[in-house]
XYZ file of N, CA and C in Angstrom:
615
model
N -41.977 39.746 72.365
C -41.887 41.249 72.103
C -40.589 41.706 71.581
N -39.461 41.045 72.451
C -38.075 41.536 72.170
C -37.716 40.887 70.790
N -38.322 39.635 70.408
C -37.882 39.073 69.216
C -38.464 39.943 68.020
N -39.787 40.402 68.100
C -40.332 41.180 67.186
C -39.553 42.506 66.932
N -39.193 43.109 67.923
C -38.406 44.467 67.966
C -37.021 44.121 67.215
N -36.478 42.960 67.608
C -35.105 42.717 66.993
C -35.245 42.429 65.408
N -36.259 41.797 65.061
C -36.518 41.462 63.651
C -36.828 42.808 62.937
N -37.695 43.573 63.509
C -38.024 44.898 62.771
C -36.739 45.733 62.627
N -36.074 45.729 63.702
C -34.663 46.582 63.613
C -33.810 45.956 62.493
N -33.568 44.568 62.435
C -32.787 44.064 61.496
C -33.439 44.275 60.039
N -34.545 44.273 59.970
C -35.226 44.560 58.566
C -34.959 45.982 58.131
N -35.028 46.928 59.037
C -34.830 48.243 58.832
C -33.370 48.601 58.366
N -32.482 47.904 59.102
C -30.972 48.023 58.756
C -30.665 47.439 57.366
N -31.449 46.366 56.977
C -31.182 45.723 55.634
C -31.679 46.721 54.589
N -32.828 47.281 54.803
C -33.324 48.365 53.885
C -32.389 49.506 53.621
N -31.875 49.963 54.727
C -30.872 51.119 54.760
C -29.669 50.813 54.017
N -29.147 49.448 54.162
C -28.076 49.139 53.495
C -28.340 48.906 51.915
N -29.466 48.445 51.632
C -29.708 48.345 50.231
C -29.989 49.594 49.514
N -30.462 50.709 50.295
C -30.593 51.927 49.641
C -29.233 52.634 49.394
N -28.337 52.459 50.378
C -27.007 53.116 50.366
C -26.242 52.284 49.174
N -26.336 50.998 49.049
C -25.746 50.370 48.010
C -26.084 50.740 46.551
N -27.435 51.060 46.417
C -28.034 51.450 45.094
C -27.380 52.944 44.889
N -27.434 53.688 45.874
C -26.820 55.129 45.708
C -25.411 55.191 45.241
N -24.504 54.337 45.994
C -23.115 54.167 45.485
C -22.990 53.682 44.099
N -23.907 52.723 43.766
C -23.724 52.122 42.501
C -24.082 53.249 41.391
N -25.159 54.066 41.651
C -25.533 55.041 40.613
C -24.524 56.210 40.613
N -23.979 56.418 41.623
C -22.707 57.457 41.616
C -21.682 56.965 40.934
N -21.316 55.735 40.915
C -20.189 55.079 40.165
C -20.526 55.173 38.621
N -21.765 54.771 38.385
C -22.090 54.827 36.956
C -22.116 56.262 36.487
N -22.372 57.263 37.194
C -22.249 58.670 36.766
C -20.885 59.090 36.472
N -19.976 58.709 37.387
C -18.489 59.089 37.330
C -17.895 58.262 36.099
N -18.354 57.184 35.739
C -17.844 56.409 34.787
C -18.373 56.645 33.274
N -19.264 57.690 33.380
C -19.912 58.247 32.144
C -20.815 57.375 31.476
N -21.402 56.364 32.275
C -22.311 55.432 31.797
C -23.900 55.699 32.263
N -24.049 56.765 32.765
C -25.404 57.151 33.344
C -26.396 57.333 31.973
N -27.460 56.579 31.991
C -28.415 56.665 30.876
C -29.643 57.610 31.100
N -29.584 57.975 32.296
C -30.930 58.805 32.615
C -30.676 60.131 33.124
N -29.685 60.243 34.031
C -29.470 61.394 34.815
C -28.662 62.530 33.821
N -28.484 63.721 34.456
C -27.655 64.609 33.896
C -28.298 65.279 32.749
N -27.518 65.792 31.702
C -28.076 66.391 30.561
C -28.963 65.456 29.693
N -30.052 65.940 29.283
C -31.038 65.183 28.382
C -30.630 65.471 26.854
N -29.688 66.421 26.623
C -29.420 66.842 25.276
C -28.750 65.784 24.400
N -27.869 64.963 25.185
C -27.253 63.968 24.432
C -27.507 62.601 25.121
N -28.070 61.664 24.438
C -28.510 60.578 25.032
C -27.568 59.420 24.618
N -27.490 58.392 25.320
C -26.609 57.145 24.927
C -25.416 56.985 25.878
N -24.627 56.122 25.597
C -23.387 55.837 26.424
C -22.295 56.898 26.264
N -21.811 57.363 27.271
C -20.559 58.218 27.332
C -19.461 57.570 27.593
N -18.302 57.708 26.689
C -16.942 57.088 26.939
C -16.077 58.079 27.442
N -15.260 57.671 28.202
C -14.248 58.582 28.744
C -13.432 59.114 27.657
N -13.092 60.329 27.754
C -12.310 61.030 26.627
C -10.979 61.045 26.787
N -10.073 60.702 25.737
C -8.652 60.739 26.011
C -8.075 62.041 26.083
N -7.138 62.148 27.068
C -6.644 63.478 27.283
C -5.961 64.185 26.129
N -5.739 63.410 25.082
C -5.120 64.053 23.829
C -6.061 63.923 22.732
N -6.304 64.953 21.912
C -7.178 65.097 20.825
C -6.183 65.085 19.536
N -6.502 64.213 18.630
C -5.667 64.236 17.472
C -6.255 64.753 16.226
N -5.655 65.249 15.347
C -6.081 65.838 13.856
C -5.907 64.733 12.937
N -6.943 64.583 12.179
C -6.919 63.589 10.959
C -7.165 64.327 9.724
N -6.451 63.693 8.747
C -6.829 64.540 7.352
C -7.961 63.671 6.671
N -8.364 63.999 5.468
C -9.582 63.610 4.752
C -9.503 61.955 4.596
N -8.139 61.509 4.481
C -7.939 59.993 4.245
C -8.018 59.135 5.596
N -8.270 60.014 6.645
C -8.149 59.303 8.052
C -6.711 59.191 8.544
N -5.728 59.607 8.002
C -4.326 59.765 8.465
C -4.084 60.495 9.615
N -3.592 60.110 10.779
C -3.269 60.822 11.849
C -2.182 61.852 11.660
N -2.415 63.166 11.742
C -1.500 64.283 11.371
C -0.585 64.598 12.818
N -1.205 64.590 13.814
C -0.642 64.829 15.105
C -1.578 65.314 16.206
N -1.047 65.318 17.502
C -1.867 65.828 18.519
C -2.190 67.298 18.354
N -3.527 67.708 18.702
C -3.805 69.143 18.665
C -3.050 70.010 19.694
N -2.377 70.994 19.450
C -1.753 71.982 20.332
C -2.162 73.437 20.160
N -1.913 74.333 21.153
C -2.167 75.730 20.909
C -0.911 76.509 21.281
N -0.869 77.569 20.513
C 0.306 78.576 20.683
C -0.307 79.871 20.749
N 0.414 80.975 20.947
C -0.085 82.287 21.097
C -0.812 82.746 19.793
N -1.730 83.742 19.901
C -2.496 84.280 18.738
C -3.924 84.113 18.784
N -4.573 84.566 17.802
C -6.004 84.500 17.685
C -6.521 84.173 16.263
N -7.760 83.936 16.343
C -8.383 83.558 14.897
C -7.925 82.219 14.303
N -7.871 81.281 15.202
C -7.603 79.976 14.761
C -8.129 79.071 15.953
N -8.460 77.728 15.572
C -9.012 76.840 16.624
C -8.050 75.895 17.168
N -6.884 75.710 16.594
C -5.946 74.728 17.014
C -4.848 74.470 15.947
N -3.987 73.622 16.336
C -2.900 73.423 15.354
C -2.118 72.140 15.683
N -1.312 71.795 14.777
C -0.345 70.488 15.124
C 1.101 71.026 14.828
N 1.942 70.105 15.438
C 3.424 70.430 15.256
C 3.894 69.488 14.056
N 4.411 69.831 13.183
C 4.915 69.130 11.909
C 6.492 69.073 11.973
N 7.033 68.048 11.439
C 8.406 67.893 11.498
C 8.993 67.592 10.036
N 9.717 68.642 9.402
C 10.344 68.651 8.125
C 11.668 68.520 8.233
N 12.439 67.388 7.949
C 13.843 67.195 8.147
C 14.536 67.718 9.291
N 13.728 67.511 10.395
C 14.257 67.919 11.797
C 13.893 69.306 12.025
N 13.070 70.007 11.284
C 12.709 71.386 11.479
C 11.261 71.289 12.089
N 11.031 71.686 13.214
C 9.592 71.706 13.740
C 8.912 73.076 13.568
N 7.773 72.920 12.971
C 6.907 74.009 12.700
C 5.601 73.894 13.095
N 4.776 74.967 13.328
C 3.441 75.033 13.752
C 2.737 75.254 12.506
N 1.574 74.515 12.424
C 0.493 74.643 11.275
C -0.925 74.684 11.881
N -1.490 75.803 11.800
C -2.866 75.852 12.404
C -4.070 75.679 11.479
N -5.173 75.389 12.163
C -6.443 75.175 11.400
C -7.563 75.914 11.953
N -8.528 76.089 11.167
C -10.013 76.742 11.614
C -11.042 75.964 11.200
N -12.245 76.256 11.556
C -13.476 75.585 10.990
C -13.759 76.067 9.501
N -14.067 74.878 8.886
C -14.467 75.201 7.533
C -15.534 75.886 7.507
N -15.607 76.888 6.383
C -16.649 77.670 6.246
C -16.248 79.093 6.005
N -16.589 80.027 6.985
C -16.264 81.257 6.957
C -16.994 82.148 5.845
N -16.324 83.129 5.351
C -16.921 84.000 4.258
C -17.451 83.368 3.180
N -16.834 82.102 2.835
C -17.203 81.403 1.781
C -18.565 80.854 1.915
N -19.237 80.718 3.030
C -20.487 80.311 3.347
C -21.213 81.197 4.001
N -21.000 82.468 3.883
C -21.830 83.500 4.552
C -21.768 83.475 5.988
N -20.371 83.200 6.431
C -20.081 83.091 7.756
C -20.649 81.768 8.520
N -21.154 81.021 7.841
C -21.665 79.615 8.467
C -20.412 78.755 8.679
N -20.264 78.069 9.778
C -19.128 77.272 10.059
C -19.529 75.887 10.337
N -18.605 74.951 9.969
C -18.834 73.628 10.069
C -18.695 73.233 11.616
N -19.397 72.180 12.088
C -19.221 71.832 13.475
C -18.134 70.689 13.700
N -17.712 70.070 12.442
C -16.683 69.037 12.691
C -15.550 69.011 11.678
N -15.581 69.851 10.639
C -14.592 69.836 9.686
C -13.865 71.091 9.737
N -12.434 70.940 9.439
C -11.480 72.140 9.512
C -10.619 72.303 8.426
N -10.069 73.501 8.251
C -9.253 73.771 7.130
C -8.051 74.300 7.679
N -6.853 74.269 6.837
C -5.508 74.935 7.208
C -5.696 76.276 6.820
N -5.159 77.167 7.806
C -5.211 78.615 7.534
C -4.509 79.475 8.515
N -3.522 79.009 9.437
C -2.916 79.886 10.277
C -1.588 79.357 10.611
N -0.549 80.131 10.832
C -0.569 81.634 10.948
C -0.665 82.152 9.425
N -0.872 83.629 9.321
C -1.005 84.264 7.967
C 0.311 84.678 7.542
N 0.323 85.061 6.246
C 1.486 85.294 5.354
C 1.395 86.846 5.167
N 2.568 87.578 5.010
C 2.690 88.916 4.552
C 3.401 89.036 3.305
N 3.157 90.067 2.491
C 3.664 90.321 1.256
C 4.309 91.807 1.087
N 5.249 91.836 0.233
C 6.034 93.028 0.052
C 5.192 94.119 -0.685
N 4.149 93.644 -1.498
C 3.475 94.350 -2.493
C 1.875 94.479 -1.924
N 0.939 95.428 -2.335
C -0.357 95.395 -2.244
C -1.026 94.096 -2.809
N -2.224 93.880 -2.433
C -3.143 92.820 -3.056
C -2.356 91.350 -2.918
N -1.708 91.187 -1.703
C -1.029 90.069 -1.561
C -0.199 89.467 -2.662
N 0.625 90.242 -3.224
C 1.489 89.960 -4.295
C 2.913 90.418 -3.877
N 3.875 89.950 -4.612
C 5.220 90.363 -4.326
C 6.084 89.195 -3.457
N 6.982 89.583 -2.762
C 7.791 88.698 -1.974
C 7.055 88.274 -0.728
N 6.918 87.071 -0.348
C 6.125 86.653 0.845
C 7.152 86.838 2.099
N 6.542 87.114 3.195
C 7.223 87.259 4.407
C 6.579 86.535 5.529
N 7.365 85.884 6.391
C 6.798 85.261 7.586
C 6.978 86.185 8.856
N 5.987 86.603 9.539
C 6.148 87.513 10.537
C 5.734 86.895 11.885
N 4.885 85.790 11.919
C 4.386 85.247 13.167
C 5.581 84.469 13.936
N 5.783 84.787 15.149
C 6.749 84.106 16.076
C 6.286 83.544 17.232
N 5.082 83.276 17.301
C 4.417 82.574 18.434
C 4.973 81.220 18.615
N 5.232 80.762 19.870
C 5.628 79.464 20.198
C 7.212 79.354 20.037
N 7.729 78.198 20.511
C 9.263 77.966 20.421
C 9.692 77.359 19.111
N 8.805 77.250 18.131
C 9.252 76.478 16.785
C 9.724 77.471 15.718
N 10.178 76.929 14.705
C 10.704 77.756 13.409
C 9.433 78.479 13.086
N 9.495 79.829 12.865
C 8.383 80.574 12.247
C 7.871 80.046 10.935
N 6.471 80.114 10.842
C 5.749 79.578 9.651
C 4.637 80.467 9.357
N 4.027 80.199 8.223
C 2.811 80.773 7.767
C 2.196 79.928 6.680
N 0.825 80.270 6.525
C 0.096 79.407 5.658
C -0.619 80.323 4.735
N -0.527 80.166 3.459
C -1.205 80.882 2.305
C -2.266 80.059 1.617
N -3.470 80.643 1.771
C -4.538 79.946 1.139
C -4.932 80.603 -0.178
N -5.153 79.667 -1.273
C -5.656 80.189 -2.437
C -6.658 79.158 -2.946
N -7.931 79.616 -2.875
C -8.859 78.476 -3.114
C -8.883 77.439 -2.283
N -8.697 76.335 -2.695
C -8.750 75.085 -1.976
C -7.266 74.657 -1.639
N -6.333 75.401 -1.982
C -4.940 74.947 -1.773
C -4.320 75.828 -0.582
N -3.659 75.045 0.316
C -3.078 75.626 1.420
C -1.542 75.412 1.428
N -0.789 76.362 1.324
C 0.796 76.161 1.328
C 1.343 76.729 2.525
N 2.173 75.860 3.072
C 2.906 76.162 4.372
C 4.261 76.722 3.916
N 4.607 77.924 4.476
C 5.881 78.622 4.360
C 6.764 78.486 5.548
N 7.987 78.064 5.381
C 8.774 77.893 6.536
C 9.965 78.861 6.347
N 10.234 79.646 7.699
C 11.174 80.774 7.672
C 12.684 80.032 7.617
N 13.455 81.058 7.072
C 14.989 80.707 7.090
C 15.346 80.817 8.540
N 16.473 80.150 8.782
C 17.142 80.044 9.997
C 17.912 81.245 10.292
N 17.392 82.382 10.473
C 18.159 83.456 10.501
C 17.419 84.486 11.320
N 18.102 85.642 11.791
C 17.298 86.749 12.475
C 16.271 87.378 11.589
N 15.211 87.785 12.303
C 14.122 88.558 11.470
C 14.742 89.883 11.105
N 14.223 90.530 10.125
C 14.780 91.880 9.548
C 13.570 92.783 9.362
N 13.838 94.148 9.355
C 12.965 95.117 9.157
C 12.649 94.967 7.532
N 11.444 94.839 7.124
C 11.015 94.749 5.698
C 9.765 95.631 5.503
N 9.521 95.995 4.318
C 8.286 96.633 3.943
C 7.152 95.673 3.570
N 6.175 95.741 4.363
C 4.990 94.926 4.001
C 3.757 95.639 3.377
N 3.354 95.282 2.351
C 2.339 96.066 1.600
C 0.954 95.483 1.753
N 0.869 94.098 2.278
C -0.419 93.399 2.549
C -0.178 92.198 3.256
N -1.316 91.570 3.668
C -1.197 90.323 4.464
C -2.315 89.618 4.269
N -2.302 88.147 4.329
C -3.418 87.274 4.316
C -4.019 87.170 5.509
N -5.431 87.292 5.475
C -6.200 87.105 6.664
C -6.903 85.733 6.660
N -7.714 85.588 7.550
C -8.503 84.257 7.757
C -9.234 83.871 6.554
N -9.097 82.580 6.315
C -9.773 81.953 5.136
C -9.530 82.639 3.757
N -8.187 83.052 3.616
C -7.586 83.548 2.438
C -7.904 85.112 1.966
N -8.738 85.826 2.830
C -8.935 87.175 2.435
C -7.765 87.945 2.655
N -7.501 89.025 1.735
C -6.339 89.919 1.802
C -6.629 91.206 2.194
N -5.523 91.646 3.055
C -5.678 93.003 3.806
C -4.593 93.948 3.400
N -4.819 95.164 3.292
C -3.737 96.219 2.788
C -3.025 96.424 4.113
N -1.640 96.801 3.603
C -0.857 97.307 4.802
C -0.252 96.084 5.606
N 0.758 96.340 6.406
C 1.279 95.386 7.267
C 0.423 94.979 8.526
N 0.644 93.792 9.153
C -0.215 93.478 10.251
C 0.085 94.434 11.267
N -0.896 94.715 12.187
C -0.771 95.662 13.289
C 0.435 95.320 14.184
N 1.220 96.276 14.538
C 2.543 96.205 15.424
C 3.444 95.269 14.852
N 3.530 95.029 13.504
C 4.568 94.144 12.786
C 5.531 94.913 12.077
N 6.700 94.876 12.233
C 7.739 95.564 11.342
C 8.948 94.669 10.897
N 9.143 93.610 11.675
C 10.280 92.586 11.302
C 9.519 91.366 10.862
N 10.401 90.649 9.957
C 9.863 89.317 9.517
C 11.068 88.519 8.866
N 10.679 87.319 8.643
C 11.671 86.359 8.076
C 11.404 86.166 6.657
N 12.555 85.913 5.847
C 12.390 85.407 4.393
C 11.992 83.832 4.481
N 11.554 83.542 3.390
C 11.216 82.101 3.269
C 12.287 81.216 2.846
N 12.359 80.056 3.597
C 13.373 79.041 3.154
C 12.675 78.067 2.279
N 11.468 77.443 2.639
C 10.962 76.309 1.780
C 9.529 76.517 2.004
N 8.739 75.615 1.013
C 7.276 75.705 0.997
C 6.792 74.115 0.997
N 5.619 74.083 1.598
C 5.119 72.518 1.546
C 3.613 72.737 1.182
N 3.016 71.951 0.083
C 1.782 71.924 -0.092
C 0.910 71.132 0.789
N 0.295 71.698 1.849
C -0.351 70.952 3.055
C -1.564 70.191 2.492
N -2.259 70.844 1.674
C -3.417 70.067 1.198
C -3.095 68.904 0.331
N -1.997 68.769 -0.251
C -1.549 67.557 -0.910
C -1.084 66.672 0.077
N -0.215 66.936 0.909
C 0.303 66.162 2.041
C -0.797 65.641 3.009
N -1.761 66.553 3.388
C -2.680 66.249 4.401
C -3.940 66.725 3.820
N -4.806 66.080 3.026
C -5.840 66.588 2.243
C -6.947 67.203 3.366
N -7.912 68.178 2.827
C -8.914 68.656 3.690
C -10.195 67.961 3.379
N -11.291 67.919 3.951
C -11.256 68.621 5.352
C -10.699 67.656 6.481
N -10.160 68.399 7.476
C -9.436 67.829 8.570
C -10.590 67.585 9.664
N -10.319 66.701 10.539
C -11.294 66.374 11.487
C -10.527 66.034 12.846
N -11.295 66.161 13.913
C -10.716 65.986 15.366
C -11.182 64.622 15.899
N -10.261 63.766 16.378
C -10.581 62.470 16.901
C -9.697 62.195 18.111
N -9.540 60.948 18.473
C -8.748 60.566 19.598
C -7.900 59.294 19.196
């Protein structure tokens, strides 16, 4: 009788140990992103661990840089570019916008931030750079059709200037100076971003 009780107890302990082992194994698979059945059913297949850094690639597959964010709105991210030792921010947004009736791409991006200001209406006249977010040299991007030009500010103090218009998202032109802006920088140099880093841009790791 005692032997049968001992065997039954031993068998129950083995079953409990096996159940615990299976639970731990399943939990580890979930943590490693390898779960094939649990969790969300929207995306099936093997999940790989994501790198802490997202990188921006141009249309040729060239790595442009790590994706970063600075102050401001109306953009999805940006990269830090180095031109002869001068660090500038260049932002991007999802491809589409008003050109596609506000339909946006889920994976393709275009250069378009920060915006540029002009001395005259209709986005004409002398260009000015008014955006000063981040610790880098102030910069701006002008979109004309499929061409995005990066403007880099002079290494001087900003000055009070008359601004008659400014470029908005995706190349649209707005009358008057941007809200709460009165000072800006003159332009030191320009870079054709779409020639240097062709669109569409993509995010990878």
